[in-house]
Amino acid sequence: MFVLGFAGCIGALRENTFLLKFFSVFLGLIFFLELTAGVLAFIFKDWIKDQLNFFINNNVKAYRDDIDLQNLIDFAQEYWSCCGAHGPNDWNLNIYFNCTDSNPSRERCGVPFSCCVKDPAEDVLNTQCGYDVRLKLELEQQSFIHTKGCAGQFEKWVQDNLIVVSGTFVGVALLQIFGICLAQNLVSDINAVKANW
């Protein structure tokens, strides 16, 4: 992106047709790659859904290994009011949260605090609210934690915000087409001025 932006900016400032053509061609290439990705995403949406589940489950396994990943998972679970990929039992994949008898962790049979249903009366975040919650019956769990999976909640969010998501993609595409047109127009203007010499 830096090279592309540099080529477009310097090409326009110095009226360099080679850099402007480079900018146009690569911006057009990026546009067609995005268009292809969008069409393929629509055609292979079931495969993408499977990959999303695989991605979430792998990240659940590595929850305590990377603080940035941990913060990302916590944000997603809080934002979409969800827990795990398909539900709270996905946390059995994590060595700290699994329910095996050999697990010595205090978080055994629990979930991260981001799965917990927030009490509006609490000012301080209770980071231990998910401890031992999966030992309770499933119906009891619903009053303590979110029981819906994040994959389903994300899919629902995309469907609910389809106009915003598609509008963003169309807006970016129009900006790219506008940039290509402006660059080509400047190239033709430069060539017309050079022809008058």
PDB file of C-alpha atoms in Angstrom:
ATOM      1  CA  MET A   1       0.000   0.000   0.000  1.00  0.00           C
ATOM      2  CA  PHE A   2       2.909   2.321   0.748  1.00  0.00           C
ATOM      3  CA  VAL A   3       4.482   1.700  -2.661  1.00  0.00           C
ATOM      4  CA  LEU A   4       1.124   2.119  -4.399  1.00  0.00           C
ATOM      5  CA  GLY A   5       0.343   5.345  -2.535  1.00  0.00           C
ATOM      6  CA  PHE A   6       3.855   6.636  -3.164  1.00  0.00           C
ATOM      7  CA  ALA A   7       3.575   5.907  -6.895  1.00  0.00           C
ATOM      8  CA  GLY A   8       0.215   7.670  -7.155  1.00  0.00           C
ATOM      9  CA  CYS A   9       1.304  10.700  -5.142  1.00  0.00           C
ATOM     10  CA  ILE A  10       4.711  11.205  -6.767  1.00  0.00           C
ATOM     11  CA  GLY A  11       3.270  10.377 -10.192  1.00  0.00           C
ATOM     12  CA  ALA A  12       0.661  13.128  -9.797  1.00  0.00           C
ATOM     13  CA  LEU A  13       3.067  15.667  -8.281  1.00  0.00           C
ATOM     14  CA  ARG A  14       5.847  15.125 -10.819  1.00  0.00           C
ATOM     15  CA  GLU A  15       3.436  14.361 -13.682  1.00  0.00           C
ATOM     16  CA  ASN A  16       5.220  11.073 -14.259  1.00  0.00           C
ATOM     17  CA  THR A  17       3.069   8.960 -16.595  1.00  0.00           C
ATOM     18  CA  PHE A  18       4.935   5.732 -15.785  1.00  0.00           C
ATOM     19  CA  LEU A  19       4.151   6.017 -12.054  1.00  0.00           C
ATOM     20  CA  LEU A  20       0.547   6.992 -12.778  1.00  0.00           C
ATOM     21  CA  LYS A  21       0.089   3.983 -15.080  1.00  0.00           C
ATOM     22  CA  PHE A  22       1.711   1.748 -12.439  1.00  0.00           C
ATOM     23  CA  PHE A  23      -0.730   3.176  -9.860  1.00  0.00           C
ATOM     24  CA  SER A  24      -3.735   2.590 -12.153  1.00  0.00           C
ATOM     25  CA  VAL A  25      -2.789  -0.948 -13.113  1.00  0.00           C
ATOM     26  CA  PHE A  26      -2.137  -2.110  -9.564  1.00  0.00           C
ATOM     27  CA  LEU A  27      -5.207  -0.359  -8.175  1.00  0.00           C
ATOM     28  CA  GLY A  28      -7.235  -2.101 -10.890  1.00  0.00           C
ATOM     29  CA  LEU A  29      -5.585  -5.416 -10.014  1.00  0.00           C
ATOM     30  CA  ILE A  30      -6.463  -4.951  -6.323  1.00  0.00           C
ATOM     31  CA  PHE A  31     -10.049  -4.069  -7.307  1.00  0.00           C
ATOM     32  CA  PHE A  32     -10.444  -7.249  -9.372  1.00  0.00           C
ATOM     33  CA  LEU A  33      -8.863  -9.368  -6.615  1.00  0.00           C
ATOM     34  CA  GLU A  34     -11.350  -7.918  -4.107  1.00  0.00           C
ATOM     35  CA  LEU A  35     -14.217  -8.541  -6.547  1.00  0.00           C
ATOM     36  CA  THR A  36     -13.051 -12.130  -7.074  1.00  0.00           C
ATOM     37  CA  ALA A  37     -12.729 -12.663  -3.314  1.00  0.00           C
ATOM     38  CA  GLY A  38     -16.273 -11.338  -2.797  1.00  0.00           C
ATOM     39  CA  VAL A  39     -17.731 -13.635  -5.457  1.00  0.00           C
ATOM     40  CA  LEU A  40     -15.806 -16.641  -4.117  1.00  0.00           C
ATOM     41  CA  ALA A  41     -16.908 -15.821  -0.560  1.00  0.00           C
ATOM     42  CA  PHE A  42     -20.523 -15.836  -1.711  1.00  0.00           C
ATOM     43  CA  ILE A  43     -20.115 -19.108  -3.614  1.00  0.00           C
ATOM     44  CA  PHE A  44     -18.109 -20.923  -0.915  1.00  0.00           C
ATOM     45  CA  LYS A  45     -19.859 -19.512   2.159  1.00  0.00           C
ATOM     46  CA  ASP A  46     -20.180 -22.964   3.777  1.00  0.00           C
ATOM     47  CA  TRP A  47     -16.433 -23.550   3.417  1.00  0.00           C
ATOM     48  CA  ILE A  48     -15.771 -20.088   4.912  1.00  0.00           C
ATOM     49  CA  LYS A  49     -18.086 -20.931   7.811  1.00  0.00           C
ATOM     50  CA  ASP A  50     -16.107 -24.131   8.455  1.00  0.00           C
ATOM     51  CA  GLN A  51     -12.837 -22.175   8.319  1.00  0.00           C
ATOM     52  CA  LEU A  52     -14.246 -19.605  10.764  1.00  0.00           C
ATOM     53  CA  ASN A  53     -15.155 -22.417  13.196  1.00  0.00           C
ATOM     54  CA  PHE A  54     -11.685 -23.938  12.768  1.00  0.00           C
ATOM     55  CA  PHE A  55     -10.073 -20.511  13.352  1.00  0.00           C
ATOM     56  CA  ILE A  56     -12.101 -19.835  16.509  1.00  0.00           C
ATOM     57  CA  ASN A  57     -11.441 -23.318  17.928  1.00  0.00           C
ATOM     58  CA  ASN A  58      -7.685 -22.975  17.309  1.00  0.00           C
ATOM     59  CA  ASN A  59      -7.728 -19.612  19.056  1.00  0.00           C
ATOM     60  CA  VAL A  60      -9.678 -21.076  21.979  1.00  0.00           C
ATOM     61  CA  LYS A  61      -6.906 -23.687  22.350  1.00  0.00           C
ATOM     62  CA  ALA A  62      -4.242 -20.960  22.471  1.00  0.00           C
ATOM     63  CA  TYR A  63      -6.234 -18.529  24.667  1.00  0.00           C
ATOM     64  CA  ARG A  64      -3.637 -18.147  27.450  1.00  0.00           C
ATOM     65  CA  ASP A  65      -0.608 -18.394  25.126  1.00  0.00           C
ATOM     66  CA  ASP A  66      -0.825 -14.901  23.602  1.00  0.00           C
ATOM     67  CA  ILE A  67      -2.147 -11.803  25.409  1.00  0.00           C
ATOM     68  CA  ASP A  68      -3.183 -10.104  22.147  1.00  0.00           C
ATOM     69  CA  LEU A  69      -5.154 -13.162  21.079  1.00  0.00           C
ATOM     70  CA  GLN A  70      -6.696 -13.346  24.545  1.00  0.00           C
ATOM     71  CA  ASN A  71      -7.811  -9.710  24.301  1.00  0.00           C
ATOM     72  CA  LEU A  72      -9.254 -10.325  20.817  1.00  0.00           C
ATOM     73  CA  ILE A  73     -11.276 -13.333  22.010  1.00  0.00           C
ATOM     74  CA  ASP A  74     -12.480 -11.446  25.082  1.00  0.00           C
ATOM     75  CA  PHE A  75     -13.550  -8.497  22.938  1.00  0.00           C
ATOM     76  CA  ALA A  76     -15.427 -10.745  20.484  1.00  0.00           C
ATOM     77  CA  GLN A  77     -17.184 -12.683  23.250  1.00  0.00           C
ATOM     78  CA  GLU A  78     -18.220  -9.491  25.042  1.00  0.00           C
ATOM     79  CA  TYR A  79     -19.282  -7.664  21.860  1.00  0.00           C
ATOM     80  CA  TRP A  80     -21.392 -10.509  20.428  1.00  0.00           C
ATOM     81  CA  SER A  81     -22.509 -11.878  23.831  1.00  0.00           C
ATOM     82  CA  CYS A  82     -21.221 -15.344  23.008  1.00  0.00           C
ATOM     83  CA  CYS A  83     -18.942 -18.044  24.372  1.00  0.00           C
ATOM     84  CA  GLY A  84     -16.694 -20.335  22.312  1.00  0.00           C
ATOM     85  CA  ALA A  85     -17.250 -21.205  18.648  1.00  0.00           C
ATOM     86  CA  HIS A  86     -20.461 -23.196  19.147  1.00  0.00           C
ATOM     87  CA  GLY A  87     -20.975 -22.813  22.870  1.00  0.00           C
ATOM     88  CA  PRO A  88     -19.271 -22.868  26.280  1.00  0.00           C
ATOM     89  CA  ASN A  89     -18.209 -26.517  25.943  1.00  0.00           C
ATOM     90  CA  ASP A  90     -15.711 -25.481  23.254  1.00  0.00           C
ATOM     91  CA  TRP A  91     -13.521 -24.331  26.148  1.00  0.00           C
ATOM     92  CA  ASN A  92     -12.763 -28.031  26.780  1.00  0.00           C
ATOM     93  CA  LEU A  93     -10.222 -27.587  23.968  1.00  0.00           C
ATOM     94  CA  ASN A  94      -8.143 -25.303  26.199  1.00  0.00           C
ATOM     95  CA  ILE A  95      -5.804 -26.986  28.695  1.00  0.00           C
ATOM     96  CA  TYR A  96      -6.709 -24.536  31.470  1.00  0.00           C
ATOM     97  CA  PHE A  97     -10.496 -24.728  31.090  1.00  0.00           C
ATOM     98  CA  ASN A  98     -11.058 -28.399  30.205  1.00  0.00           C
ATOM     99  CA  CYS A  99     -13.043 -30.592  32.594  1.00  0.00           C
ATOM    100  CA  THR A 100     -10.713 -33.585  32.815  1.00  0.00           C
ATOM    101  CA  ASP A 101      -9.946 -34.921  36.282  1.00  0.00           C
ATOM    102  CA  SER A 102      -6.218 -34.529  35.639  1.00  0.00           C
ATOM    103  CA  ASN A 103      -6.539 -30.755  35.113  1.00  0.00           C
ATOM    104  CA  PRO A 104      -5.089 -29.013  38.216  1.00  0.00           C
ATOM    105  CA  SER A 105      -6.060 -25.503  37.049  1.00  0.00           C
ATOM    106  CA  ARG A 106      -8.394 -23.380  39.165  1.00  0.00           C
ATOM    107  CA  GLU A 107     -10.195 -22.499  35.886  1.00  0.00           C
ATOM    108  CA  ARG A 108     -11.118 -26.173  35.365  1.00  0.00           C
ATOM    109  CA  CYS A 109     -14.696 -26.522  33.992  1.00  0.00           C
ATOM    110  CA  GLY A 110     -14.939 -22.765  33.676  1.00  0.00           C
ATOM    111  CA  VAL A 111     -14.975 -20.142  30.972  1.00  0.00           C
ATOM    112  CA  PRO A 112     -13.215 -16.765  30.609  1.00  0.00           C
ATOM    113  CA  PHE A 113     -14.841 -13.755  32.248  1.00  0.00           C
ATOM    114  CA  SER A 114     -15.817 -12.428  28.806  1.00  0.00           C
ATOM    115  CA  CYS A 115     -18.430 -15.199  28.558  1.00  0.00           C
ATOM    116  CA  CYS A 116     -20.211 -13.980  31.689  1.00  0.00           C
ATOM    117  CA  VAL A 117     -23.525 -12.164  31.650  1.00  0.00           C
ATOM    118  CA  LYS A 118     -22.732  -8.684  32.950  1.00  0.00           C
ATOM    119  CA  ASP A 119     -24.559  -7.452  36.018  1.00  0.00           C
ATOM    120  CA  PRO A 120     -25.361  -3.761  35.425  1.00  0.00           C
ATOM    121  CA  ALA A 121     -25.208  -3.123  39.189  1.00  0.00           C
ATOM    122  CA  GLU A 122     -21.542  -4.177  39.373  1.00  0.00           C
ATOM    123  CA  ASP A 123     -18.990  -1.410  38.895  1.00  0.00           C
ATOM    124  CA  VAL A 124     -15.939  -3.665  39.164  1.00  0.00           C
ATOM    125  CA  LEU A 125     -15.390  -6.441  36.631  1.00  0.00           C
ATOM    126  CA  ASN A 126     -15.499  -9.894  38.247  1.00  0.00           C
ATOM    127  CA  THR A 127     -12.807 -11.870  36.415  1.00  0.00           C
ATOM    128  CA  GLN A 128     -13.683 -15.055  38.331  1.00  0.00           C
ATOM    129  CA  CYS A 129     -17.354 -15.143  37.332  1.00  0.00           C
ATOM    130  CA  GLY A 130     -16.788 -18.052  34.931  1.00  0.00           C
ATOM    131  CA  TYR A 131     -15.146 -20.413  37.442  1.00  0.00           C
ATOM    132  CA  ASP A 132     -16.823 -23.835  37.703  1.00  0.00           C
ATOM    133  CA  VAL A 133     -19.816 -22.630  35.697  1.00  0.00           C
ATOM    134  CA  ARG A 134     -19.803 -25.606  33.313  1.00  0.00           C
ATOM    135  CA  LEU A 135     -20.334 -27.955  36.279  1.00  0.00           C
ATOM    136  CA  LYS A 136     -23.875 -26.554  36.525  1.00  0.00           C
ATOM    137  CA  LEU A 137     -26.806 -27.769  34.446  1.00  0.00           C
ATOM    138  CA  GLU A 138     -27.175 -26.152  31.041  1.00  0.00           C
ATOM    139  CA  LEU A 139     -30.341 -24.324  32.049  1.00  0.00           C
ATOM    140  CA  GLU A 140     -28.592 -22.915  35.136  1.00  0.00           C
ATOM    141  CA  GLN A 141     -25.621 -21.777  33.051  1.00  0.00           C
ATOM    142  CA  GLN A 142     -27.795 -19.346  31.096  1.00  0.00           C
ATOM    143  CA  SER A 143     -28.163 -17.059  34.104  1.00  0.00           C
ATOM    144  CA  PHE A 144     -24.376 -16.839  34.545  1.00  0.00           C
ATOM    145  CA  ILE A 145     -22.833 -17.038  31.048  1.00  0.00           C
ATOM    146  CA  HIS A 146     -23.753 -16.573  27.408  1.00  0.00           C
ATOM    147  CA  THR A 147     -24.483 -19.979  25.900  1.00  0.00           C
ATOM    148  CA  LYS A 148     -24.561 -19.071  22.205  1.00  0.00           C
ATOM    149  CA  GLY A 149     -21.488 -19.687  20.059  1.00  0.00           C
ATOM    150  CA  CYS A 150     -19.512 -16.839  18.506  1.00  0.00           C
ATOM    151  CA  ALA A 151     -19.609 -18.305  14.981  1.00  0.00           C
ATOM    152  CA  GLY A 152     -23.400 -18.149  14.942  1.00  0.00           C
ATOM    153  CA  GLN A 153     -23.458 -14.714  16.579  1.00  0.00           C
ATOM    154  CA  PHE A 154     -20.966 -13.357  14.035  1.00  0.00           C
ATOM    155  CA  GLU A 155     -23.042 -14.758  11.176  1.00  0.00           C
ATOM    156  CA  LYS A 156     -26.161 -13.174  12.676  1.00  0.00           C
ATOM    157  CA  TRP A 157     -24.328  -9.843  13.077  1.00  0.00           C
ATOM    158  CA  VAL A 158     -23.252  -9.886   9.408  1.00  0.00           C
ATOM    159  CA  GLN A 159     -26.840 -10.618   8.305  1.00  0.00           C
ATOM    160  CA  ASP A 160     -28.236  -7.879  10.570  1.00  0.00           C
ATOM    161  CA  ASN A 161     -25.674  -5.386   9.271  1.00  0.00           C
ATOM    162  CA  LEU A 162     -25.621  -6.563   5.657  1.00  0.00           C
ATOM    163  CA  ILE A 163     -26.461  -3.096   4.308  1.00  0.00           C
ATOM    164  CA  VAL A 164     -23.586  -1.489   6.227  1.00  0.00           C
ATOM    165  CA  VAL A 165     -21.112  -4.260   5.294  1.00  0.00           C
ATOM    166  CA  SER A 166     -22.058  -4.264   1.614  1.00  0.00           C
ATOM    167  CA  GLY A 167     -22.187  -0.449   1.562  1.00  0.00           C
ATOM    168  CA  THR A 168     -18.639  -0.323   2.916  1.00  0.00           C
ATOM    169  CA  PHE A 169     -17.408  -2.714   0.226  1.00  0.00           C
ATOM    170  CA  VAL A 170     -19.202  -0.776  -2.518  1.00  0.00           C
ATOM    171  CA  GLY A 171     -17.833   2.524  -1.175  1.00  0.00           C
ATOM    172  CA  VAL A 172     -14.260   1.213  -1.183  1.00  0.00           C
ATOM    173  CA  ALA A 173     -14.742  -0.174  -4.700  1.00  0.00           C
ATOM    174  CA  LEU A 174     -16.084   3.155  -5.962  1.00  0.00           C
ATOM    175  CA  LEU A 175     -13.118   4.992  -4.425  1.00  0.00           C
ATOM    176  CA  GLN A 176     -10.740   2.622  -6.199  1.00  0.00           C
ATOM    177  CA  ILE A 177     -12.516   3.071  -9.536  1.00  0.00           C
ATOM    178  CA  PHE A 178     -12.512   6.850  -8.982  1.00  0.00           C
ATOM    179  CA  GLY A 179      -8.745   6.747  -8.304  1.00  0.00           C
ATOM    180  CA  ILE A 180      -8.137   4.738 -11.481  1.00  0.00           C
ATOM    181  CA  CYS A 181     -10.219   7.168 -13.542  1.00  0.00           C
ATOM    182  CA  LEU A 182      -8.442  10.219 -12.108  1.00  0.00           C
ATOM    183  CA  ALA A 183      -5.017   8.709 -12.735  1.00  0.00           C
ATOM    184  CA  GLN A 184      -5.900   7.782 -16.328  1.00  0.00           C
ATOM    185  CA  ASN A 185      -7.405  11.234 -16.894  1.00  0.00           C
ATOM    186  CA  LEU A 186      -4.202  12.869 -15.641  1.00  0.00           C
ATOM    187  CA  VAL A 187      -2.112  10.604 -17.909  1.00  0.00           C
ATOM    188  CA  SER A 188      -4.186  11.618 -20.944  1.00  0.00           C
ATOM    189  CA  ASP A 189      -3.930  15.314 -19.982  1.00  0.00           C
ATOM    190  CA  ILE A 190      -0.135  15.036 -19.631  1.00  0.00           C
ATOM    191  CA  ASN A 191       0.108  13.272 -22.998  1.00  0.00           C
ATOM    192  CA  ALA A 192      -2.085  15.972 -24.622  1.00  0.00           C
ATOM    193  CA  VAL A 193       0.155  18.747 -23.252  1.00  0.00           C
ATOM    194  CA  LYS A 194       3.289  16.896 -24.410  1.00  0.00           C
ATOM    195  CA  ALA A 195       1.774  16.483 -27.894  1.00  0.00           C
ATOM    196  CA  ASN A 196       1.404  20.289 -28.184  1.00  0.00           C
ATOM    197  CA  TRP A 197       5.160  20.787 -27.732  1.00  0.00           C
TER     198      TRP A 197
END
